[in-house]
Amino acid sequence: MNLDPANPLPYFGKTSHLELISTAMEAREGFNSGITPPPPSVNLLAAAQPFRRSPWEDEHFGSTKDLLTPLKFPEPDLLRDLVSLYFTLVNPLIFLLHQPTFEQSLADGLHLVDHDFGCTVLALCALASRCSDDPRVLLSVLYNNKMLGSSRDSSWAQVGLGLQCLQEVGVHRRNRFPDKYILEAWKRVFWQLICMDTLASAFTTRPMAMSASDYDTDYPAECDDDDEWWYSPDPTALPKRANPSLASYTIAYLKLIEILAMAQKTLYLVKESEKPQGWPQNAVAAVDSALNAWIDELPEHLRWNQDIQNPTFAAQSATLHARYYGIQIHTHRIFIPSLTNKMEPSLLHDYPSLAICASSARACSHVMNAFVSRGSGAVYYPLTFNAVFDSALVLLLHVWSAPRNRQQGQLSVDRHKCLQDVELCLRVFRFYETKWQIAGFHLDMITGLIGTANTPELPTNVTENSLKRSADSMHTQQSHSNSEGSTAFSLPMHTDDLGRMPVYEPFNFNWDVDSSSTYSDGLGWDSGDWSNALTSVDELISVLDNPAPSDTY
């Protein structure tokens, strides 16, 4: 998107030097002429002259048309298929592009004459290509390996740069643009970057580029792309829609991301002087309260039910619940002791954090396993990989901490069922590893961690090389899981439910796993292995601080 040429003035806040200059100019006009000073906008335009490019800059650098790389688009039939896949599988989860506007611009051939829109079309094709089985979407091996790459750090920097560009336009402030089409387009871009920035911050524990106190822009409108809202001169006069909106997911997801941002700002503080009295108990309680309110307000059509008929609502529901349980883990793992995280005994007693994390991990693993068992329409799913990965780690911690917990009189562990749930997490990654590099990376990390432990009786289907698995065997496992485990289950929702209940009984999802999996209860662990387990986890986390090339946050 570009700043409207008719309104080229960048955004400056009320405390900026530009505003002070404008105020001085108003006072000067009134003093000199005794007449009403010109409107503030006129003064701002005049005061902004030093901030604009000089004529010689426009002459030499203003036009980059000759420097633009020519764009090569897919064949027309492939382009149509990719656009359809994007708006069916991808856009309902990131809610970025307005479908009617995009498709009309594409039909008009705008991508052939407008380089910026052409780049947007190619970006759409890149995202949709992961959902396509057409071999034409594949790059040549040499070009793919030698010319391209991906990195979390580079994408993290790009997100921060994007947010700064949006601040220059003023998108972070409410009602900056009078045209609702332009306003909604900007808001969608802004909120997606906020999501990416928050998720990157949570993964790396680095500061966010923008916090909630830095912006006051509204959420995107809760209306679908084909709603009358877009064409009505008075949207408030429209009757309430009868069917659930796809956009309801967007609002729920943004609220959930804001809770994650709150957890980042209040729980993971750097300066000891900023930790108030009662930290971190009060901070955790505030996050728990926000999470409980969020789950209570979740629209009915987005509440998880494995029998959801609408595939888009199923994908949205699975995304929300996986993220919800992932944030529960992210919030309460601060109380899980390790070699580098020493906690006071009173905190460990007051907060059943390992139980909350383990119950959340179970719920996340079962939701995602049930979702991928649907098979079709479940290809684009990077938004939950970190939650599933954290769930697998927590479940392994739960197994390996069993001797220590028994010594302290804490909860017991059903290792057999716990490892079954780890297998569900691995299933999710196996389902996606042919499409997403990060899924295979997570799978290899978990299987590698299991392989280094003293667990010789784990079945080979857990620890074998993930790349040797065939897609046919994976679909067979999913069909078996879906048919044998079709009994509906009730998910634990509130934090109190997650912490109060036994991790495995009576919380029974009744999901069957591969019949060839024969886990042993005697895993050969004793109390001396606890330190080794935590050392392995700490080493794993250190590796994740400098991860391999990946696809997304």
Coordinates of C-alpha atoms in Angstrom, one line a residue:
M1 CA 0.0 0.0 0.0
N2 CA 1.1 3.5 -0.7
L3 CA 0.5 6.8 1.0
D4 CA -2.2 8.7 -1.0
P5 CA -0.4 11.3 -3.2
A6 CA -3.1 13.8 -2.5
N7 CA -2.2 13.6 1.2
P8 CA 1.6 13.0 1.3
L9 CA 2.2 14.4 4.8
P10 CA 3.6 11.7 7.1
Y11 CA 2.1 11.2 10.6
F12 CA 3.5 13.4 13.4
G13 CA 2.2 13.2 17.0
K14 CA 1.0 16.0 19.1
T15 CA 4.3 16.3 21.0
S16 CA 6.4 16.4 17.8
H17 CA 8.5 19.3 16.7
L18 CA 6.3 19.7 13.7
E19 CA 3.2 20.4 15.9
L20 CA 5.2 23.0 17.8
I21 CA 6.3 24.7 14.6
S22 CA 2.7 24.7 13.4
T23 CA 1.5 26.3 16.7
A24 CA 4.2 29.0 16.3
M25 CA 3.1 29.7 12.7
E26 CA -0.5 30.0 13.8
A27 CA 0.5 32.5 16.4
R28 CA 2.6 34.5 13.9
E29 CA -0.2 34.7 11.4
G30 CA -2.6 36.0 14.1
F31 CA -0.1 38.5 15.4
N32 CA 0.9 39.9 12.0
S33 CA -2.5 40.2 10.3
G34 CA -5.0 40.2 13.1
I35 CA -7.2 37.8 11.1
T36 CA -8.2 34.3 11.8
P37 CA -5.1 32.0 11.3
P38 CA -5.2 29.4 8.5
P39 CA -6.4 25.9 9.3
P40 CA -3.9 23.7 11.2
S41 CA -3.6 21.4 8.2
V42 CA -2.3 24.3 6.0
N43 CA 0.3 25.2 8.7
L44 CA 1.3 21.5 8.9
L45 CA 1.9 21.3 5.2
A46 CA 4.0 24.4 5.3
A47 CA 6.0 23.2 8.3
A48 CA 6.6 19.8 6.8
Q49 CA 8.5 21.2 3.8
P50 CA 11.9 20.5 5.5
F51 CA 10.8 16.8 5.9
R52 CA 10.1 16.3 2.2
R53 CA 12.6 15.3 -0.5
S54 CA 14.4 18.0 -2.4
P55 CA 13.7 18.3 -6.2
W56 CA 17.2 16.9 -7.0
E57 CA 16.3 13.8 -4.9
D58 CA 13.1 13.3 -6.9
E59 CA 15.0 13.7 -10.1
H60 CA 17.7 11.2 -9.3
F61 CA 15.9 8.8 -6.9
G62 CA 12.2 9.5 -7.2
S63 CA 11.5 7.0 -10.0
T64 CA 12.7 3.4 -9.6
K65 CA 10.7 2.1 -12.5
D66 CA 13.8 1.3 -14.5
L67 CA 15.3 -0.6 -11.5
L68 CA 12.4 -2.9 -10.9
T69 CA 12.9 -6.6 -11.7
P70 CA 10.4 -7.9 -14.3
L71 CA 7.8 -10.1 -12.7
K72 CA 7.0 -13.6 -14.0
F73 CA 3.5 -14.9 -13.2
P74 CA 2.3 -18.5 -13.2
E75 CA 0.3 -19.9 -16.1
P76 CA -3.3 -18.6 -16.1
D77 CA -4.8 -21.9 -14.9
L78 CA -2.3 -22.3 -12.1
L79 CA -2.8 -18.6 -11.1
R80 CA -6.5 -19.2 -10.8
D81 CA -6.0 -22.3 -8.7
L82 CA -3.6 -20.6 -6.4
V83 CA -5.9 -17.6 -5.9
S84 CA -8.7 -20.0 -5.1
L85 CA -6.6 -22.0 -2.6
Y86 CA -5.4 -18.8 -0.9
F87 CA -8.9 -17.5 -0.3
T88 CA -10.2 -20.9 0.8
L89 CA -7.4 -22.0 3.1
V90 CA -5.1 -19.1 3.9
N91 CA -7.0 -15.8 4.0
P92 CA -9.6 -17.1 6.5
L93 CA -6.8 -17.6 9.0
I94 CA -4.8 -14.4 8.4
F95 CA -7.7 -12.2 7.1
L96 CA -5.5 -9.9 5.1
L97 CA -6.8 -9.3 1.6
H98 CA -10.3 -8.2 0.5
Q99 CA -11.3 -10.9 -1.9
P100 CA -13.7 -9.0 -4.2
T101 CA -11.2 -6.1 -4.6
F102 CA -8.3 -8.4 -5.2
E103 CA -10.1 -10.6 -7.8
Q104 CA -11.4 -7.6 -9.7
S105 CA -8.0 -6.0 -9.9
L106 CA -6.5 -9.3 -11.0
A107 CA -9.2 -9.7 -13.7
D108 CA -8.5 -6.1 -14.9
G109 CA -4.8 -7.0 -15.4
L110 CA -3.6 -4.6 -12.8
H111 CA -0.8 -7.0 -11.9
L112 CA 0.6 -6.6 -15.4
V113 CA 1.0 -2.8 -15.1
D114 CA 1.4 -2.1 -11.4
H115 CA 4.5 -3.6 -10.0
D116 CA 3.4 -3.3 -6.3
F117 CA 0.2 -5.2 -7.0
G118 CA 2.1 -7.7 -9.1
C119 CA 4.4 -8.4 -6.1
T120 CA 1.3 -8.9 -3.9
V121 CA 0.0 -11.4 -6.4
L122 CA 3.2 -13.3 -6.3
A123 CA 3.3 -13.3 -2.5
L124 CA -0.3 -14.7 -2.5
C125 CA 0.9 -17.4 -4.9
A126 CA 3.9 -18.3 -2.7
L127 CA 1.6 -18.8 0.3
A128 CA -1.0 -20.8 -1.6
S129 CA 1.7 -22.9 -3.2
R130 CA 2.1 -24.9 0.0
C131 CA -1.5 -25.9 -0.3
S132 CA -1.2 -27.1 -3.9
D133 CA -0.2 -30.5 -5.3
D134 CA 0.6 -29.0 -8.7
P135 CA 4.3 -29.8 -9.5
R136 CA 4.6 -26.4 -11.3
V137 CA 4.7 -24.7 -7.9
L138 CA 8.1 -26.4 -7.1
L139 CA 11.3 -24.6 -7.6
S140 CA 14.3 -26.2 -9.2
V141 CA 16.6 -27.9 -6.6
L142 CA 19.6 -25.8 -7.5
Y143 CA 17.7 -22.5 -7.3
N144 CA 15.9 -23.5 -4.2
N145 CA 19.0 -24.5 -2.3
K146 CA 21.6 -22.0 -3.5
M147 CA 19.6 -18.8 -4.2
L148 CA 17.0 -18.7 -1.5
G149 CA 16.7 -19.2 2.3
S150 CA 14.6 -18.3 5.3
S151 CA 15.4 -17.1 8.8
R152 CA 13.3 -16.1 11.8
D153 CA 15.7 -13.2 12.5
S154 CA 15.4 -11.7 9.1
S155 CA 11.6 -11.9 9.1
W156 CA 11.6 -10.5 12.7
A157 CA 13.5 -7.4 11.4
Q158 CA 11.2 -7.0 8.5
V159 CA 8.1 -7.0 10.8
G160 CA 9.7 -4.3 12.9
L161 CA 10.5 -2.2 9.8
G162 CA 6.9 -2.7 8.5
L163 CA 5.4 -1.4 11.8
Q164 CA 7.6 1.7 11.7
C165 CA 6.4 2.4 8.1
L166 CA 2.8 2.0 9.3
Q167 CA 3.6 4.5 12.1
E168 CA 4.8 7.0 9.5
V169 CA 1.5 6.7 7.7
G170 CA -0.4 6.9 11.0
V171 CA -2.2 3.6 10.8
H172 CA -1.6 3.0 14.5
R173 CA -4.0 5.9 15.4
R174 CA -7.8 5.6 15.3
N175 CA -9.8 6.9 12.3
R176 CA -6.7 8.3 10.5
F177 CA -8.4 7.7 7.1
P178 CA -11.9 8.9 6.2
D179 CA -12.4 6.3 3.4
K180 CA -13.6 3.1 5.0
Y181 CA -12.1 0.9 2.3
I182 CA -8.7 2.4 2.7
L183 CA -9.1 2.4 6.5
E184 CA -10.0 -1.3 6.6
A185 CA -7.2 -2.3 4.3
W186 CA -4.6 -0.5 6.5
K187 CA -6.1 -2.0 9.7
R188 CA -5.8 -5.5 8.3
V189 CA -2.1 -4.9 7.5
F190 CA -1.4 -3.3 10.8
W191 CA -3.0 -6.0 12.9
Q192 CA -1.3 -8.8 11.0
L193 CA 2.1 -7.2 11.7
I194 CA 1.2 -6.8 15.4
C195 CA 0.4 -10.5 15.5
M196 CA 3.7 -11.4 13.9
D197 CA 5.6 -9.1 16.2
T198 CA 4.0 -10.5 19.3
L199 CA 4.5 -14.1 18.3
A200 CA 8.2 -13.4 17.4
S201 CA 8.6 -11.7 20.8
A202 CA 7.1 -14.7 22.6
F203 CA 9.3 -17.1 20.7
T204 CA 12.6 -15.2 21.3
T205 CA 11.7 -13.3 24.5
R206 CA 12.9 -10.2 22.8
P207 CA 11.1 -6.8 23.2
M208 CA 8.2 -6.1 20.9
A209 CA 8.5 -3.4 18.3
M210 CA 5.1 -2.0 19.5
S211 CA 3.2 -2.5 22.7
A212 CA -0.5 -2.0 23.3
S213 CA 0.1 1.5 24.8
D214 CA 1.6 2.6 21.5
Y215 CA -1.6 2.3 19.4
D216 CA -5.3 2.9 19.6
T217 CA -6.5 1.8 16.2
D218 CA -9.7 -0.3 16.2
Y219 CA -10.0 -4.0 15.2
P220 CA -10.9 -4.7 11.6
A221 CA -14.6 -4.6 10.9
E222 CA -16.3 -7.9 11.9
C223 CA -17.8 -8.4 8.5
D224 CA -17.1 -10.8 5.6
D225 CA -15.7 -9.6 2.3
D226 CA -19.1 -10.0 0.6
D227 CA -21.2 -8.3 3.3
E228 CA -23.4 -5.4 2.5
W229 CA -21.4 -3.4 5.1
W230 CA -18.9 -2.6 2.4
Y231 CA -21.5 -1.0 0.1
S232 CA -23.9 0.6 2.6
P233 CA -23.7 4.3 3.3
D234 CA -24.9 3.7 6.8
P235 CA -23.6 0.3 8.0
T236 CA -25.1 0.8 11.5
A237 CA -28.6 0.6 9.9
L238 CA -28.0 -2.9 8.5
P239 CA -29.9 -5.8 10.1
K240 CA -27.8 -8.3 12.2
R241 CA -26.6 -11.1 10.0
A242 CA -28.2 -14.5 10.5
N243 CA -25.2 -16.7 9.9
P244 CA -21.9 -16.6 11.7
S245 CA -19.2 -14.4 10.2
L246 CA -15.8 -15.7 9.1
A247 CA -14.4 -12.4 10.5
S248 CA -15.5 -13.3 14.1
Y249 CA -12.4 -15.5 14.2
T250 CA -10.2 -12.5 13.4
I251 CA -11.4 -10.5 16.4
A252 CA -11.1 -13.5 18.7
Y253 CA -7.6 -14.2 17.5
L254 CA -6.4 -10.6 17.8
K255 CA -7.7 -10.5 21.4
L256 CA -5.9 -13.7 22.2
I257 CA -2.7 -12.2 20.7
E258 CA -3.1 -9.1 22.9
I259 CA -3.3 -11.4 26.0
L260 CA 0.0 -13.0 24.9
A261 CA 1.5 -9.5 24.6
M262 CA 0.3 -8.7 28.1
A263 CA 1.9 -11.9 29.4
Q264 CA 5.2 -10.9 27.6
K265 CA 5.1 -7.4 29.2
T266 CA 4.2 -8.4 32.7
L267 CA 5.8 -11.8 33.3
Y268 CA 9.1 -11.7 31.5
L269 CA 10.6 -8.6 33.0
V270 CA 14.3 -7.8 32.6
K271 CA 14.9 -5.2 35.3
E272 CA 14.5 -6.4 38.9
S273 CA 13.5 -2.9 39.9
E274 CA 10.4 -3.1 37.6
K275 CA 9.0 -6.2 39.4
P276 CA 6.3 -5.0 41.7
Q277 CA 5.2 -6.4 45.0
G278 CA 3.5 -9.7 44.5
W279 CA 5.2 -10.5 41.2
P280 CA 4.8 -12.8 39.5
Q281 CA 1.7 -14.1 41.2
N282 CA -0.4 -11.0 40.5
A283 CA 0.8 -10.9 36.9
V284 CA -0.1 -14.6 36.3
A285 CA -3.5 -14.0 37.9
A286 CA -4.2 -11.1 35.6
V287 CA -3.3 -13.1 32.5
D288 CA -5.4 -16.0 33.8
S289 CA -8.3 -13.7 34.3
A290 CA -8.0 -12.4 30.7
L291 CA -7.8 -15.9 29.3
N292 CA -10.9 -17.0 31.2
A293 CA -12.8 -14.0 30.0
W294 CA -11.6 -14.7 26.4
I295 CA -12.8 -18.3 26.4
D296 CA -16.2 -17.3 28.0
E297 CA -16.8 -14.8 25.2
L298 CA -15.7 -17.1 22.3
P299 CA -18.6 -17.3 19.8
E300 CA -20.4 -20.6 19.7
H301 CA -19.4 -21.6 16.2
L302 CA -15.7 -21.2 17.1
R303 CA -15.9 -23.5 20.2
W304 CA -14.0 -26.7 19.5
N305 CA -16.1 -29.6 18.4
Q306 CA -14.5 -32.4 16.3
D307 CA -17.7 -32.7 14.4
I308 CA -17.8 -29.2 13.0
Q309 CA -19.1 -29.5 9.5
N310 CA -17.8 -26.2 8.0
P311 CA -14.1 -26.8 7.2
T312 CA -13.2 -23.1 7.6
F313 CA -14.8 -22.9 11.0
A314 CA -13.0 -26.1 12.0
A315 CA -9.7 -24.6 11.0
Q316 CA -10.4 -21.4 12.8
S317 CA -11.5 -23.2 15.9
A318 CA -8.5 -25.4 16.0
T319 CA -6.2 -22.4 15.5
L320 CA -7.8 -20.5 18.4
H321 CA -7.8 -23.4 20.8
A322 CA -4.3 -24.5 20.0
R323 CA -3.1 -20.9 20.6
Y324 CA -5.2 -20.6 23.7
Y325 CA -3.6 -23.7 25.3
G326 CA -0.2 -22.6 24.0
I327 CA -0.6 -19.3 25.8
Q328 CA -1.6 -21.1 29.0
I329 CA 1.7 -23.0 28.7
H330 CA 3.6 -19.8 28.0
T331 CA 2.1 -18.1 31.0
H332 CA 2.6 -20.9 33.6
R333 CA 5.9 -22.3 32.5
I334 CA 7.6 -19.5 34.4
F335 CA 6.8 -21.5 37.5
I336 CA 8.4 -24.7 36.2
P337 CA 11.8 -25.1 37.9
S338 CA 14.9 -26.1 35.9
L339 CA 18.6 -25.8 36.3
T340 CA 18.4 -22.2 35.1
N341 CA 15.1 -21.3 36.7
K342 CA 15.1 -21.7 40.5
M343 CA 11.7 -21.1 42.1
E344 CA 10.7 -20.5 45.7
P345 CA 9.1 -23.6 47.2
S346 CA 6.0 -21.5 48.2
L347 CA 5.4 -20.5 44.6
L348 CA 5.7 -24.2 43.5
H349 CA 3.1 -25.1 46.1
D350 CA 0.7 -22.3 45.4
Y351 CA 0.7 -22.7 41.6
P352 CA 0.2 -26.1 40.1
S353 CA 1.9 -24.9 37.0
L354 CA 3.3 -28.2 35.7
A355 CA -0.3 -29.6 36.0
I356 CA -1.7 -26.6 34.2
C357 CA 0.9 -26.9 31.5
A358 CA 0.5 -30.7 31.2
S359 CA -3.3 -30.5 30.9
S360 CA -3.0 -27.7 28.3
A361 CA -0.5 -29.7 26.4
R362 CA -2.8 -32.7 26.4
A363 CA -5.7 -30.6 25.2
C364 CA -3.6 -29.0 22.4
S365 CA -2.3 -32.3 21.2
H366 CA -5.8 -33.8 21.0
V367 CA -7.4 -30.8 19.3
M368 CA -4.6 -30.7 16.6
N369 CA -4.6 -34.5 16.1
A370 CA -8.4 -34.4 15.6
F371 CA -8.0 -31.5 13.2
V372 CA -5.4 -33.1 11.0
S373 CA -7.3 -36.3 11.0
R374 CA -9.9 -34.5 8.9
G375 CA -7.4 -34.6 6.1
S376 CA -8.8 -32.3 3.4
G377 CA -8.7 -28.6 3.9
A378 CA -6.1 -28.7 6.6
V379 CA -2.9 -27.9 4.8
Y380 CA -2.1 -24.3 5.7
Y381 CA -1.3 -24.5 9.4
P382 CA 1.9 -22.8 10.6
L383 CA 0.0 -20.7 13.1
T384 CA -0.1 -23.5 15.7
F385 CA 3.3 -25.2 15.3
N386 CA 4.9 -23.5 18.3
A387 CA 2.0 -24.5 20.5
V388 CA 2.2 -28.1 19.5
F389 CA 6.0 -28.1 19.9
D390 CA 5.7 -26.6 23.4
S391 CA 3.0 -29.2 24.2
A392 CA 5.3 -32.1 23.3
L393 CA 8.1 -30.6 25.4
V394 CA 5.8 -30.1 28.4
L395 CA 4.5 -33.7 28.2
L396 CA 8.1 -35.0 28.1
L397 CA 8.9 -32.9 31.1
H398 CA 5.9 -34.3 32.8
V399 CA 7.2 -37.9 32.2
W400 CA 10.7 -37.1 33.2
S401 CA 9.7 -35.2 36.3
A402 CA 7.6 -38.1 37.7
P403 CA 10.3 -39.4 40.2
R404 CA 10.9 -35.9 41.6
N405 CA 7.2 -35.2 41.9
R406 CA 6.5 -38.4 43.8
Q407 CA 9.3 -37.5 46.2
Q408 CA 7.6 -34.1 46.9
G409 CA 4.2 -35.6 47.2
Q410 CA 2.9 -34.0 44.0
L411 CA 0.8 -35.4 41.1
S412 CA 1.6 -38.8 39.7
V413 CA 2.1 -39.4 36.0
D414 CA 0.6 -42.0 33.7
R415 CA 3.7 -42.4 31.5
H416 CA 1.9 -44.6 29.0
K417 CA -0.8 -42.1 28.3
C418 CA 1.6 -39.2 28.4
L419 CA 3.8 -40.6 25.7
Q420 CA 0.7 -41.4 23.7
D421 CA -0.1 -37.7 23.7
V422 CA 3.5 -37.0 22.7
E423 CA 2.9 -39.3 19.7
L424 CA -0.2 -37.2 18.8
C425 CA 2.1 -34.1 18.6
L426 CA 4.5 -36.0 16.4
R427 CA 1.6 -37.0 14.1
V428 CA 0.7 -33.3 13.6
F429 CA 4.3 -32.6 12.5
R430 CA 4.4 -35.6 10.2
F431 CA 1.3 -34.4 8.5
Y432 CA 2.8 -31.0 7.7
E433 CA 6.5 -31.8 7.2
T434 CA 6.2 -32.3 3.5
K435 CA 4.8 -28.8 3.2
W436 CA 6.5 -26.9 6.0
Q437 CA 10.2 -27.1 6.8
I438 CA 9.6 -26.0 10.4
A439 CA 7.3 -28.9 11.0
G440 CA 10.1 -31.4 10.1
F441 CA 12.5 -29.4 12.2
H442 CA 10.2 -29.6 15.3
L443 CA 9.7 -33.3 14.7
D444 CA 13.4 -34.0 14.5
M445 CA 14.0 -32.0 17.6
I446 CA 11.5 -33.9 19.7
T447 CA 12.5 -37.4 18.4
G448 CA 16.1 -36.4 18.9
L449 CA 15.4 -35.4 22.5
I450 CA 13.6 -38.7 23.1
G451 CA 16.4 -40.6 21.5
T452 CA 19.0 -39.2 23.9
A453 CA 17.0 -40.2 26.9
N454 CA 17.2 -43.5 28.7
T455 CA 14.0 -44.8 27.1
P456 CA 15.0 -47.9 25.2
E457 CA 11.5 -49.3 25.2
L458 CA 9.9 -46.5 23.3
P459 CA 8.4 -47.8 20.0
T460 CA 10.4 -47.3 16.8
N461 CA 7.5 -45.3 15.2
V462 CA 8.3 -42.5 17.7
T463 CA 12.0 -42.2 17.2
E464 CA 12.6 -43.2 13.6
N465 CA 13.7 -40.6 11.1
S466 CA 10.7 -38.4 10.2
L467 CA 11.8 -38.1 6.5
K468 CA 11.3 -41.9 6.0
R469 CA 7.6 -41.7 6.7
S470 CA 5.3 -42.0 3.7
A471 CA 2.2 -39.8 3.3
D472 CA 0.1 -43.0 2.7
S473 CA 1.0 -44.4 6.1
M474 CA 0.2 -41.0 7.7
H475 CA -3.3 -40.9 6.2
T476 CA -3.9 -44.4 7.3
Q477 CA -3.1 -43.5 10.9
Q478 CA -5.3 -40.4 10.6
S479 CA -8.3 -42.5 9.3
H480 CA -7.8 -45.0 12.1
S481 CA -7.6 -42.3 14.7
N482 CA -10.7 -40.5 13.4
S483 CA -12.8 -43.7 13.1
E484 CA -11.8 -45.3 16.4
G485 CA -11.7 -42.1 18.4
S486 CA -14.9 -40.3 17.3
T487 CA -16.3 -40.0 20.8
A488 CA -16.7 -36.4 21.6
F489 CA -14.7 -35.1 24.5
S490 CA -15.1 -32.1 26.8
L491 CA -12.0 -29.8 26.8
P492 CA -10.9 -28.2 30.0
M493 CA -11.3 -24.5 29.4
H494 CA -10.6 -22.3 32.5
T495 CA -7.2 -22.1 34.2
D496 CA -8.7 -23.5 37.4
D497 CA -10.0 -26.5 35.5
L498 CA -6.5 -27.1 34.1
G499 CA -4.8 -26.9 37.4
R500 CA -7.4 -28.6 39.6
M501 CA -8.0 -31.8 37.6
P502 CA -5.8 -34.8 37.5
V503 CA -3.8 -34.7 34.3
Y504 CA -5.0 -38.0 33.0
E505 CA -8.0 -39.1 35.1
P506 CA -10.9 -38.5 34.7
F507 CA -9.8 -36.2 31.8
N508 CA -10.1 -38.9 29.2
F509 CA -10.2 -37.9 25.5
N510 CA -10.7 -41.5 24.4
W511 CA -8.5 -41.1 21.4
D512 CA -7.0 -44.3 20.0
V513 CA -3.4 -44.3 18.8
D514 CA -1.6 -46.5 16.4
S515 CA -2.1 -50.1 17.5
S516 CA 1.5 -50.8 16.8
S517 CA 2.5 -48.4 19.6
T518 CA 3.3 -50.4 22.7
Y519 CA 4.6 -48.0 25.3
S520 CA 6.1 -49.3 28.4
D521 CA 5.4 -48.0 31.9
G522 CA 8.9 -49.0 33.0
L523 CA 11.0 -46.3 31.2
G524 CA 14.1 -46.8 33.3
W525 CA 14.0 -43.4 34.9
D526 CA 15.2 -42.7 38.4
S527 CA 15.5 -39.5 40.5
G528 CA 19.1 -39.0 39.2
D529 CA 17.8 -38.7 35.7
W530 CA 15.8 -35.6 36.5
S531 CA 18.9 -33.3 36.2
N532 CA 19.8 -35.0 32.9
A533 CA 16.4 -34.4 31.6
L534 CA 16.4 -30.7 32.4
T535 CA 19.9 -30.4 31.1
S536 CA 18.6 -31.8 27.8
V537 CA 15.7 -29.4 27.8
D538 CA 17.9 -26.4 28.6
E539 CA 20.2 -27.4 25.7
L540 CA 17.2 -27.7 23.5
I541 CA 16.0 -24.3 24.4
S542 CA 19.5 -22.9 23.7
V543 CA 19.3 -24.4 20.3
L544 CA 15.9 -22.8 19.7
D545 CA 17.4 -19.4 20.5
N546 CA 19.4 -19.9 17.3
P547 CA 17.1 -22.0 15.2
A548 CA 17.6 -23.6 11.8
P549 CA 16.0 -21.9 8.8
S550 CA 12.3 -21.9 9.2
D551 CA 9.1 -20.8 7.6
T552 CA 7.1 -18.7 10.0
Y553 CA 6.4 -17.6 13.5

